[in-house]
Every structure is written in structure tokens, then in C-alpha cells.
Amino acid sequence: MDYLYTLSGFAVGAIVGLTGVGGGSLMTPLLVLVFGINPATAVGTDLLYAALTKAGGTVAHGRKGHIDWAITGRLALGSIPAAALTLWILSQLPKGSNVIGAVISHGLGFALLLTAIAILFGRKLREYASQHEDSALRRCCLGKITIAIGATLGVLVTISSVGAGALGVAALFFLYPKLSPVKIVGSDVAHAVPLTLVAGLGHWALGGVDWALLGSLLLGSLPGIWLGTQVSAKVPEHILRRLLASMLILIGGKLIVA
């Protein structure tokens, strides 16, 4: 079975390299729906997988000056406490029942639908934000709104392992339309590392991490990301993103109604 996990990691990694999104959005439901992994274990393992893979991206973006640390700090100010609170709530749910699995499955489905919307309508959201960049609300409360967005991401990511990528980028484009796209992505990747690490370690404490599975996924995903990045310029991105969004809608709907 390990080679199938590695192959799946390679496939998901290639999609991430091609589109820039799809890590947790595809990996977690793949583990749950195809391999029958317990939802809590799938989420916890994927969170640490995300922390390790995005740490390298953070170093690369940081060296090139592509991270706005003030924005990253505001997001973390909301997301880390929210993640800790969510973990505490999960720890209080009845042990040995299906309550935690049901909460995580429905949360995962909801997060996938939000991610699909972000992928499909991200450009329109950016255009709207650019037209309203001088609004009174943005002028007076941008920092507080960023912290609130971070808290929302903290809850979603801790429950589902989904949201740190596409949702975080969409939110930052909406809040900071004047910031360059590369700094948006760099700041989001940098924020994702501490968030997924805290959430992943919390799930580990709750017994929700499979270390052998994590190693198998990393073994396949790292070369997959490299390959996807190499051929990304040769594949129409808008087609890939629409296909990915359609898959997320189908998967998210299935998890919600399950």
C-alpha cells in the first residue's frame, strides 16, 4: 500500500506544481475517500505534510524578499489562537465515537466548496477589491480585518487542513489589492507554515498523525511538485483551475451529504 500513497503524493504534488493550489484540497479527501483513512488521521497527517513542504517555499520567498512580514504576523495573530482553541474543542468531544470524524468530514466538505469558489472567482474578487481599495472600512480597520481573516483560516485549516492556500491567497488579494501577486503568495505561504505546524502537532497530540503515511506522501510529492513546476508553462492554467474547482465541488458536496 505504501507505493500507492507515494504515487498519490506524486500526483497531488504535480497538480500543486501546475496550478499553485490543490495540496490539502486534494490530499485529504483522497486519503479519506479513496484509501479509507480516518478523517482525523488524514487531516493531522496532511497538516504536518503541508508544514514541511511549505517551509522550503518560505525560505525561498524570504530570501527573495517576497514576504510582507507585517501581514503574515497579523494573520498569525488571529490564526494561531484560533487553531489552539479549535484543537481544545476537538479534544473535548467524546472519545471512541464518530463525532470527531463527522465534524472533520463536514468541515472538510465546506472548506473544499469555499476553495472551489476562490479558484473560480478569484480574478473577479481581485477586480472588485481594486475598484474599492479606498473604502472607509479598509482605511480604518484593515489590520483588524486581517486578524479576523487569520482566525477564520485557523479554524478551517485545523478542522479540515484546507484553506491555507487558495483561500488565504484570495483573502489577501481582496484585502491588499496594491500588493504584488508574488508578495501575496509569499506572505500566504509564510503564514501557512506556523499555522499548519501548530494544528498538525495538536492533531498528533490527539492521536491523529500517521508518520509512515507522512513519509510515503513526502517521498512522492516532492518530485511531483518539481515536475509540475517544470511543465506548468506548457499547460493552459485556466483549464486546469476549472477542472480542479469542479473536482473540489463534487468532493466537497459528497463529504457534506455523507
CSV table of C-alpha atoms in Angstrom, one decimal, residues 2 15 17 21 34 43 76 91 129 135 166 170 185 188 194 232 237 253 258:
chain,number,residue,atom,x,y,z
A,2,ASP,CA,2.9,2.4,0.7
A,15,ILE,CA,-1.1,19.3,-9.6
A,17,GLY,CA,3.3,22.4,-9.3
A,21,VAL,CA,-3.1,25.1,-5.4
A,34,VAL,CA,-10.0,6.5,-1.8
A,43,VAL,CA,-6.2,15.8,8.4
A,76,ALA,CA,-0.8,34.5,12.6
A,91,SER,CA,-10.2,17.3,22.5
A,129,ALA,CA,-11.2,44.9,-4.5
A,135,SER,CA,-13.2,52.3,1.1
A,166,ALA,CA,-6.3,29.2,-2.2
A,170,ALA,CA,-7.9,35.1,-2.3
A,185,VAL,CA,1.7,34.3,-2.4
A,188,ASP,CA,0.4,33.4,2.5
A,194,PRO,CA,3.3,28.1,11.7
A,232,SER,CA,3.4,24.4,-15.9
A,237,GLU,CA,-3.7,27.3,-16.4
A,253,GLY,CA,-20.6,18.0,-1.8
A,258,ALA,CA,-22.3,11.8,3.6
